[in-house]
mmCIF file of C-alpha atoms in Angstrom:
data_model
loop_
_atom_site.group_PDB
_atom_site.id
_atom_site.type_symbol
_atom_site.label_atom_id
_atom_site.label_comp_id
_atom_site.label_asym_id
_atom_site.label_seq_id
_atom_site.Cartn_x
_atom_site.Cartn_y
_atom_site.Cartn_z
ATOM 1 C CA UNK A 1 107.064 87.737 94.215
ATOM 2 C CA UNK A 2 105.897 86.498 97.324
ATOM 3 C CA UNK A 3 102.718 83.707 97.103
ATOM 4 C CA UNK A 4 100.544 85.948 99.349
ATOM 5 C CA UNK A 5 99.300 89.637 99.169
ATOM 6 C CA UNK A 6 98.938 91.968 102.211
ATOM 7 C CA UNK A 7 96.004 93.896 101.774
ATOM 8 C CA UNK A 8 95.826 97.696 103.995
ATOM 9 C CA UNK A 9 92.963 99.893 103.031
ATOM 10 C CA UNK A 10 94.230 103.708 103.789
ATOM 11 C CA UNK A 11 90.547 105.385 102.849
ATOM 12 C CA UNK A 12 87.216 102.840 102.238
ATOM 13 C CA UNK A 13 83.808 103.517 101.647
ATOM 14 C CA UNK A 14 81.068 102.226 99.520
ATOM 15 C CA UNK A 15 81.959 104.109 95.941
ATOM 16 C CA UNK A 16 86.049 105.640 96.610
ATOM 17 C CA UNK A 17 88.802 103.395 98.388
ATOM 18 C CA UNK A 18 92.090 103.767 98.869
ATOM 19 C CA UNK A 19 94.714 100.563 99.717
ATOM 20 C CA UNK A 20 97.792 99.063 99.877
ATOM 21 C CA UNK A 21 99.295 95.854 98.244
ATOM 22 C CA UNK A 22 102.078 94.660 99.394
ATOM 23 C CA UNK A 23 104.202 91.253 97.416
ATOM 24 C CA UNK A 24 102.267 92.259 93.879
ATOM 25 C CA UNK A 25 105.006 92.757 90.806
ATOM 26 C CA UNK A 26 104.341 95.572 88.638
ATOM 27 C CA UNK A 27 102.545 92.654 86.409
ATOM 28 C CA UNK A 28 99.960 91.792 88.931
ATOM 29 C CA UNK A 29 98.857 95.281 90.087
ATOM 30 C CA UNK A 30 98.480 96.235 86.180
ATOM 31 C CA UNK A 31 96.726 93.064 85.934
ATOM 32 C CA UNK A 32 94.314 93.860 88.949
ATOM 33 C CA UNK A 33 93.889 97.089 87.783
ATOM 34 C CA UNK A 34 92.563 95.943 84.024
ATOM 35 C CA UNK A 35 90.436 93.292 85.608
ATOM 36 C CA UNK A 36 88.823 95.826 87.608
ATOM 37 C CA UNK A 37 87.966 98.012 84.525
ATOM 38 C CA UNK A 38 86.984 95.349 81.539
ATOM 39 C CA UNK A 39 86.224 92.119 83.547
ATOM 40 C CA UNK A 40 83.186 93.019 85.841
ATOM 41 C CA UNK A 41 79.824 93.534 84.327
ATOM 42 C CA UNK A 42 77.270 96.213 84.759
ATOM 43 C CA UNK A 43 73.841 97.073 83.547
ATOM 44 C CA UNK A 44 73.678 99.729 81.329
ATOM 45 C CA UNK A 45 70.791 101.093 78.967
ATOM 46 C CA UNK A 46 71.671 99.672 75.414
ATOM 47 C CA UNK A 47 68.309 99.777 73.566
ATOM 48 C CA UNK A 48 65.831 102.619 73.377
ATOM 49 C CA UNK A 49 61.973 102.669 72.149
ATOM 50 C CA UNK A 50 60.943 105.996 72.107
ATOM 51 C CA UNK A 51 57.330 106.780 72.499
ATOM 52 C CA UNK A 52 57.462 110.521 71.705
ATOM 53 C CA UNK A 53 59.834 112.574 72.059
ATOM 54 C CA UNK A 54 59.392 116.727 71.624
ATOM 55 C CA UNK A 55 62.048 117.989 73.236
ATOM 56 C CA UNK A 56 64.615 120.033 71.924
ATOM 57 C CA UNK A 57 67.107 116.722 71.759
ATOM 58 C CA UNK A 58 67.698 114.306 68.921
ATOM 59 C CA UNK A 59 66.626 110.673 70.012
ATOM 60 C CA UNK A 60 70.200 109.532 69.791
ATOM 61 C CA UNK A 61 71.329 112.482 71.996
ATOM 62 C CA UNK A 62 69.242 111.353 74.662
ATOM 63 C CA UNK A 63 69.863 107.629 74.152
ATOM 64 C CA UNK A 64 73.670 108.443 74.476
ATOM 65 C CA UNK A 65 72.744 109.873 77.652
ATOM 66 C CA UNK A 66 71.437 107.533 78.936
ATOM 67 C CA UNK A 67 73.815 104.872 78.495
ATOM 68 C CA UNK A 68 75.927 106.858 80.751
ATOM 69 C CA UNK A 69 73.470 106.255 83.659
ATOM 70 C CA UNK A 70 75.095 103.864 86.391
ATOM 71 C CA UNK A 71 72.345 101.123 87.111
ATOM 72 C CA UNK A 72 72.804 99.491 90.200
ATOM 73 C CA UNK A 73 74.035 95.907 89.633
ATOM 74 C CA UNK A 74 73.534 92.646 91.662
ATOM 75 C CA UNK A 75 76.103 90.402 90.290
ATOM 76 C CA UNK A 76 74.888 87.463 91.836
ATOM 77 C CA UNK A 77 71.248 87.372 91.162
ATOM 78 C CA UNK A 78 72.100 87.947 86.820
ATOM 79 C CA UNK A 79 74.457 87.129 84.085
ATOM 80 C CA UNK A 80 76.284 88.396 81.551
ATOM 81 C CA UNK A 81 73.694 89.163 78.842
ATOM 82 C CA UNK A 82 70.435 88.838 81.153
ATOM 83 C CA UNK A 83 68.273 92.398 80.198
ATOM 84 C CA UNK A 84 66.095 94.555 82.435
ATOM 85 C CA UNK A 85 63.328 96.873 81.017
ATOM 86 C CA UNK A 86 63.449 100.061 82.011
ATOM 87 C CA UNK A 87 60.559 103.202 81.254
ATOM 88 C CA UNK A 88 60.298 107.041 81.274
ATOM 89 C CA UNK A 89 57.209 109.084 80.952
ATOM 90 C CA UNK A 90 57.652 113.045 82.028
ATOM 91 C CA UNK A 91 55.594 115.482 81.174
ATOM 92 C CA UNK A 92 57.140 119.232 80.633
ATOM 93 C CA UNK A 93 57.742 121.679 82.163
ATOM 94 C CA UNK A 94 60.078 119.806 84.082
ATOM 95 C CA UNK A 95 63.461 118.227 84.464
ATOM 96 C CA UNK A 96 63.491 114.273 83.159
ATOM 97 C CA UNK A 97 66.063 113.058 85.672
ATOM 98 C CA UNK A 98 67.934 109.264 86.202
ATOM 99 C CA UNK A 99 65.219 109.127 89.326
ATOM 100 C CA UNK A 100 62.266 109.239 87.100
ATOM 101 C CA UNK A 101 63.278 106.110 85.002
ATOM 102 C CA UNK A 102 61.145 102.777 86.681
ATOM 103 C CA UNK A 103 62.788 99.410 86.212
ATOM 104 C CA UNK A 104 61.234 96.207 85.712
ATOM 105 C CA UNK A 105 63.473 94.563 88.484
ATOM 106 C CA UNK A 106 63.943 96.313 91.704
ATOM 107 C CA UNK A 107 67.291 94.940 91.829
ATOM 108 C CA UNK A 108 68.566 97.196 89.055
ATOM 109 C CA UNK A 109 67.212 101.097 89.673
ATOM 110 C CA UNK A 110 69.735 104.198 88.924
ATOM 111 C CA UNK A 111 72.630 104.602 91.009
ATOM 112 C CA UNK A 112 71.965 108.051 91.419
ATOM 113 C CA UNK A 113 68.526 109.621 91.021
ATOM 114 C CA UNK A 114 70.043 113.361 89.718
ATOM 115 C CA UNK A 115 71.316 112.704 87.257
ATOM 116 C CA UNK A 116 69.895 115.415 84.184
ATOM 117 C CA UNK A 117 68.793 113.758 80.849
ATOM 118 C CA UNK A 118 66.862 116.815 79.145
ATOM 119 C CA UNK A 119 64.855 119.918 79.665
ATOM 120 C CA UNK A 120 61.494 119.931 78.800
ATOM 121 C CA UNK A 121 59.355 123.299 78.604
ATOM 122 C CA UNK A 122 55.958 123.897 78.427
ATOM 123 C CA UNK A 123 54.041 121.074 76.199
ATOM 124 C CA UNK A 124 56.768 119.208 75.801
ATOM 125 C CA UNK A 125 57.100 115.411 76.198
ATOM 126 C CA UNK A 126 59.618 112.516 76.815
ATOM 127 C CA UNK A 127 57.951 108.787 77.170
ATOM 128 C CA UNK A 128 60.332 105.831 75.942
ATOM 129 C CA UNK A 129 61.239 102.024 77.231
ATOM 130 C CA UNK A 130 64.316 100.678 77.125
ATOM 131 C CA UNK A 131 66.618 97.474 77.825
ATOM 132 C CA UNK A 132 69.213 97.059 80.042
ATOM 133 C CA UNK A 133 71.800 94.604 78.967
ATOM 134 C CA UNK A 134 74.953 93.179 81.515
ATOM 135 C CA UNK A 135 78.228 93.050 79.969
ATOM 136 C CA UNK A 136 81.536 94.100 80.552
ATOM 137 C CA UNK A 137 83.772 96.877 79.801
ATOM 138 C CA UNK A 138 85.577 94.664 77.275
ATOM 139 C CA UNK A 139 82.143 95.308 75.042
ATOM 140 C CA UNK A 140 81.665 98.943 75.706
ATOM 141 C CA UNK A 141 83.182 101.377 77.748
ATOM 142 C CA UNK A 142 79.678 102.417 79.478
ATOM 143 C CA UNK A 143 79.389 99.289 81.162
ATOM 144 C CA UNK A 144 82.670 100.312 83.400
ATOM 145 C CA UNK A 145 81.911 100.089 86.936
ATOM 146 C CA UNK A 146 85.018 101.177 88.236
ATOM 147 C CA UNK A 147 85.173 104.816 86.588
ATOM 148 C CA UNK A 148 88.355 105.759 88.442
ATOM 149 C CA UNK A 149 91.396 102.467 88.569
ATOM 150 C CA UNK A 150 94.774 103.639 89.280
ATOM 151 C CA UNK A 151 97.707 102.596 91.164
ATOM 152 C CA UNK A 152 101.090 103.957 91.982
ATOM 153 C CA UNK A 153 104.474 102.426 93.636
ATOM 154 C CA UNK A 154 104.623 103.065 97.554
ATOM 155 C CA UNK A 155 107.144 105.596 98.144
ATOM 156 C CA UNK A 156 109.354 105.569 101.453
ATOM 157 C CA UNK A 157 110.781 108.954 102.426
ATOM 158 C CA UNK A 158 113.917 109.136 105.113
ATOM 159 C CA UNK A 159 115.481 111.710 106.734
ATOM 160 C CA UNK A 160 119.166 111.529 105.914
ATOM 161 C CA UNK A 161 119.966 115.073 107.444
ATOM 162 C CA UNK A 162 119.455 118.875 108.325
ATOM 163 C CA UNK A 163 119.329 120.958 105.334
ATOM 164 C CA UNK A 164 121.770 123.205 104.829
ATOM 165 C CA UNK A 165 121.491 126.486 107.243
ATOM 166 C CA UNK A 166 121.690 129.155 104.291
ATOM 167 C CA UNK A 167 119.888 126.845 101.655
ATOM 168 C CA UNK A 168 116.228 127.457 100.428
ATOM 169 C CA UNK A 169 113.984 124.531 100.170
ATOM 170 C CA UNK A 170 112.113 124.491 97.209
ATOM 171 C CA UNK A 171 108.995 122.722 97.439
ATOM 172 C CA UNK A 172 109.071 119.019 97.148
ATOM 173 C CA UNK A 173 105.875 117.669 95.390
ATOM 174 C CA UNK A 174 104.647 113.876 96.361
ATOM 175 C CA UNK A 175 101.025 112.429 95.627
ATOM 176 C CA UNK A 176 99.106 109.552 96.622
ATOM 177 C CA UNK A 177 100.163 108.012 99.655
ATOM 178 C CA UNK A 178 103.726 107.703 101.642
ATOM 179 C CA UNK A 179 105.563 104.972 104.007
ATOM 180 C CA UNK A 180 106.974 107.209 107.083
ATOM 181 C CA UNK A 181 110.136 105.873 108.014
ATOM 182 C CA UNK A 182 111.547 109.016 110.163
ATOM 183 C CA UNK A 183 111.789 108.569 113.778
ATOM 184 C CA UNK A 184 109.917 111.664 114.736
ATOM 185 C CA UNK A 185 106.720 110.752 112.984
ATOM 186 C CA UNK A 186 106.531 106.908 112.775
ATOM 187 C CA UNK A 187 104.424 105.510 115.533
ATOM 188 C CA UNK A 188 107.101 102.253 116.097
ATOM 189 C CA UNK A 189 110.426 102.849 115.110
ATOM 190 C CA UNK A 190 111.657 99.522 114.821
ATOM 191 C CA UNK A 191 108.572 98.483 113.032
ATOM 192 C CA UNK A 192 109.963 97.232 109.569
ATOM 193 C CA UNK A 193 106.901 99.040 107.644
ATOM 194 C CA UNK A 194 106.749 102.769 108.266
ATOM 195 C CA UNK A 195 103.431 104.804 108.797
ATOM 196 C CA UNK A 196 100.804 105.342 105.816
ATOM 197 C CA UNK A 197 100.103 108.727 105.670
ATOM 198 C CA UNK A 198 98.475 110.768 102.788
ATOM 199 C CA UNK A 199 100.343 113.270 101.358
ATOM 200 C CA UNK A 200 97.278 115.912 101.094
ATOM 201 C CA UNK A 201 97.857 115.889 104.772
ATOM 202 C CA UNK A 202 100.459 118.371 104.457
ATOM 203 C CA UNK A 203 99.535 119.484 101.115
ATOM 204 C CA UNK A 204 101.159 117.121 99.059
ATOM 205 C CA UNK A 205 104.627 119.011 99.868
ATOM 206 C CA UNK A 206 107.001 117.301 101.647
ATOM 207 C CA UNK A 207 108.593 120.664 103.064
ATOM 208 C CA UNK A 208 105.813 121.400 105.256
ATOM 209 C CA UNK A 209 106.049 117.399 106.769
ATOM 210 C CA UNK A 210 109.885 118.215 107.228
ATOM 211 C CA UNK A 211 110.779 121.602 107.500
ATOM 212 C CA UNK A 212 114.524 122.076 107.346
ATOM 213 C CA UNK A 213 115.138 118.420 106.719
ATOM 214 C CA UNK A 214 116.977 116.969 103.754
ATOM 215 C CA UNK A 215 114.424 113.810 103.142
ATOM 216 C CA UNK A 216 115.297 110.700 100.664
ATOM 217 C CA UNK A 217 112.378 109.432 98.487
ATOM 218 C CA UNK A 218 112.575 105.752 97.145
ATOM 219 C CA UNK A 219 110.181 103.089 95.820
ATOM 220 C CA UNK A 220 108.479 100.239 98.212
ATOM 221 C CA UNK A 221 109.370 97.310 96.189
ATOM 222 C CA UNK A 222 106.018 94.825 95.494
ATOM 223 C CA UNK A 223 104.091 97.460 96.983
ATOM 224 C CA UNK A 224 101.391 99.607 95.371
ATOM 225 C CA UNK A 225 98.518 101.793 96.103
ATOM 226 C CA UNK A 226 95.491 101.331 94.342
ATOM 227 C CA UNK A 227 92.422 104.383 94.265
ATOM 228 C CA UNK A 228 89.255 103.389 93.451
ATOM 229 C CA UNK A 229 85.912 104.838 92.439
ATOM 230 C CA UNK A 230 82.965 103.207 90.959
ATOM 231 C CA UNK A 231 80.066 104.954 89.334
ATOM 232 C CA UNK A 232 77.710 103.198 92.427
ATOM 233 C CA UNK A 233 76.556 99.977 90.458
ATOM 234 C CA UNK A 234 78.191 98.443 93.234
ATOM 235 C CA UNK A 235 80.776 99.036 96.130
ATOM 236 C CA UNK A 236 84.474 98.832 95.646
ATOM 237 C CA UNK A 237 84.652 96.343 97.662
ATOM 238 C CA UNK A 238 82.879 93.965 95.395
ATOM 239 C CA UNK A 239 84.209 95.713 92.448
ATOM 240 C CA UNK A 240 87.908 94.534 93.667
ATOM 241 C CA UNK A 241 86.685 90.704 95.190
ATOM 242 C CA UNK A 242 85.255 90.189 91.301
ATOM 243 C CA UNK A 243 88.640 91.311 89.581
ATOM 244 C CA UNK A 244 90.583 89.342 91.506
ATOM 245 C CA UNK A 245 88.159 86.124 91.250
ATOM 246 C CA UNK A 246 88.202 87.314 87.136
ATOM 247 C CA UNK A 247 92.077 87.089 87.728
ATOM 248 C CA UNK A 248 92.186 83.574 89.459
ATOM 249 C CA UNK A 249 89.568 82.245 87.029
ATOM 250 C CA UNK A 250 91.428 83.080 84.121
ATOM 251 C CA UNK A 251 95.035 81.445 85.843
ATOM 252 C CA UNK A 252 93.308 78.730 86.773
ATOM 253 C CA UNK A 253 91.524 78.071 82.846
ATOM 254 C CA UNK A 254 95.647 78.526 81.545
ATOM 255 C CA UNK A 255 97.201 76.079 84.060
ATOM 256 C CA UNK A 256 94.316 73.754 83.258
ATOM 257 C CA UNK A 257 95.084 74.223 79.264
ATOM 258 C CA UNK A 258 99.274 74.199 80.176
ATOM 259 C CA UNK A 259 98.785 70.581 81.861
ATOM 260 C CA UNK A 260 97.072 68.693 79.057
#
């Protein structure tokens, strides 16, 4: 394994990101990947004090709820353990959504203000506080950020030849992401790193990218591409910077121990 990563993003945006790593073993990306899931903290609503509650849902039904409810997260301004009040009061007949909870801190407000928590008809009544704890996914699995970590090997497809003139080409099924290394499609031929394209471009078939071609498909070794979604408590981007920190943190703690 090389000593230093090469970093392409394919897709990025605030909450879904798509990129390549190139000179990561198998070890590392599953490393970056678990980092990503149990390492970085969130906020996320552990204790509730309900006021009243008439609706037509068991207090533990709604406080299960609303554990679930991304809170937005500034990493740097709180630590692990630090707790945020939060407070609901909603009168039916309405909706109580995540947008009617107030915080404490303006810092840490729902991620997403529609998110349903209950029903309430005529006369009904939902009022409760409640604290927001930070911890990590190693504690519970609500506290998450990243609610969608995966990663697959790059795959580099050649053409090695016509197909045959009689012969049917059943369709050829490829997802993710794909290093271009054929001549007619790669913007520099003699570039040693094909094109990135994604293979929903031609509908994840790799007949309708090379009709009437006979196509070789191979792993990119030390290469990988990682999709990521978080549930908006903050961006992927910081989401991946904290894993890897978690990752270099934790090296540097067992080289530290190793040298005594």
């Amino acid at each position: 394994m090389t000593n230093d990563f090469e970093v392409e993003f394919i897709e990025r945006g605030d909450r879904k990101a798509r990129f390549l790593v190139r000179g990561a073993s198998p070890a590392v990306a599953n490393g970056i990947r678990r980092a990503m899931v149990a390492d970085v903290p969130t906020f996320s609503i552990d204790t509730v004090r309900f006021v009243e509650n008439s609706s037509v849902m068991f207090d533990e039904m709604i406080g299960l709820r609303l554990g679930l409810v991304p809170l937005t997260t500034p990493l740097d301004d709180f630590e692990v353990g630090d707790t945020v009040t939060l407070a609901l009061d909603v009168q039916g007949p309405a909706t109580a959504y995540s947008g009617d909870i107030e915080s404490s801190d303006a810092l840490v407000q729902p991620a997403d203000e529609n998110v349903p928590i209950v029903e309430l008809k005529e006369d009904q009544h939902l009022e409760f506080e409640a604290d927001a704890v930070l911890d990590t996914g190693k504690a519970h699995a609500k506290h998450q950020g990243g609610v969608s970590v995966g990663y697959r090997h790059l795959q580099r497809v050649e053409v090695v030849g016509d197909a045959g003139e009689f012969e049917s080409q059943d369709p050829n099924i490829l997802r993710g992401v794909i290093e271009e290394a054929a001549a007619d499609y790669a913007a520099d031929e003699t570039a040693e790193d094909g094109d990135l394209v994604p293979t929903d471009a031609f509908d994840n078939d790799l007949t309708n990218r090379y009709p009437g071609k006979e196509v070789a498909v191979h792993d990119v070794p030390e290469a990988f591409v990682f999709h990521v979604e978080t549930d908006g408590s903050f961006t992927v981007e910081e989401l991946v910077l904290r894993a890897a920190g978690s990752l270099g943190d934790r090296a540097a703690e067992l080289e530290e121990k190793v040298a005594v």
